[in-house]
């Protein structure tokens, strides 16, 4: 940036219609604009009802009703009603619809759409991003550290967390991906999703039966539940998605005025756990599983269960293993939050791949 003459204060209608006609060549310290302010740089505070522009960026606070256009890096906070763009920011860039930064970002980008791109002429590591992107769609095309929070998160190489419906990393991911679909070229950490597409991830198919001995009652499964599922194993960490089905109890209480029983019970579930390998053929797995049980036509509206399980796993060959175990389980019925029951649960099954 060139050395510019400082201007203590200015009032601008539409540059160069201003109390400082040469505002585009000066460093502004305080500018209030109506429609368009073009400053050489900012070191202080500027507010405009429509559009504000700074040739060399600057530092301080910028506010515009429609758009902010910075041709240089900015240190501080930028807030625009619709659109903001700059050559990097240290602080916060906030816009109603689109935030576009072509340079290093150290802080926060908050908008419906956040884009951070490297500038090939901006010096070393121009595309580095450190901080938080929060919006519907977030994109960092360089290396990033921190968090992306939105519906769709896209990145190059990321260290930290991606939280959204779809998380995609084209490079290395270090940390956590939390969403419905997680994609990474190389992952070290915790992918928590229904679908994980990661080359270093081991995907396994499961089939097992579980039983929870409880007193017979309406809206409860009687006998075992049959489950199928998919396990995503990365190192010693895994997540598990499952679906179970069983028979509903036929019991009706003496005081029951409505009792539709004897239907099927469905039980989708999700689990997170860790694995300890004692040898090539034996391992111990510890996990927590949340399961939702419901009966479409029966007496069960919705029941949540949380189980803490320990499983012994015997690897029979490269693609087949058997497992079994159990642990405590707590059930909470949605209709009555005080209907809480603790019971043991047991399970056994087979694992492929």
XYZ file of C-alpha atoms in Angstrom, residues 57 62 68-79 83-95 98-106 108-110 113-119 126-129 133 139-142:
55
model
C -8.133 -2.084 2.628
C -16.644 -0.834 7.920
C -18.205 -3.565 0.725
C -15.365 -3.728 -1.816
C -11.819 -3.878 -0.441
C -8.911 -4.150 -2.865
C -6.434 -4.768 -0.049
C -6.302 -6.743 3.226
C -8.419 -5.534 6.111
C -7.874 -5.748 9.880
C -11.029 -5.433 11.935
C -14.706 -5.961 11.211
C -16.582 -5.638 7.921
C -20.377 -5.823 7.769
C -22.090 -8.667 -0.487
C -18.538 -8.126 0.688
C -15.252 -8.881 -1.028
C -11.652 -8.334 -0.078
C -8.062 -9.451 -0.347
C -7.986 -11.138 3.026
C -9.204 -10.235 6.490
C -7.938 -10.470 10.035
C -11.046 -10.190 12.167
C -14.583 -10.683 10.865
C -16.227 -10.497 7.447
C -20.026 -10.572 7.635
C -22.472 -10.304 4.737
C -22.054 -13.569 -0.136
C -18.637 -13.114 1.447
C -15.674 -13.482 -0.938
C -12.098 -13.224 0.306
C -9.164 -13.604 -2.110
C -6.352 -13.980 0.398
C -5.575 -15.075 3.924
C -8.442 -15.119 6.429
C -7.713 -15.122 10.142
C -14.597 -15.381 10.905
C -16.571 -15.398 7.674
C -20.327 -15.319 8.220
C -22.296 -18.224 1.037
C -18.667 -17.953 2.166
C -15.785 -18.282 -0.306
C -12.088 -18.050 0.548
C -9.713 -18.355 -2.422
C -5.927 -18.078 -2.624
C -4.472 -15.125 -4.478
C -2.090 -16.662 0.479
C -5.033 -19.041 0.751
C -4.568 -20.082 4.376
C -7.733 -19.877 6.448
C -16.861 -20.138 8.314
C -15.669 -23.087 0.593
C -11.945 -22.797 1.338
C -9.794 -23.683 -1.664
C -6.515 -23.516 0.260
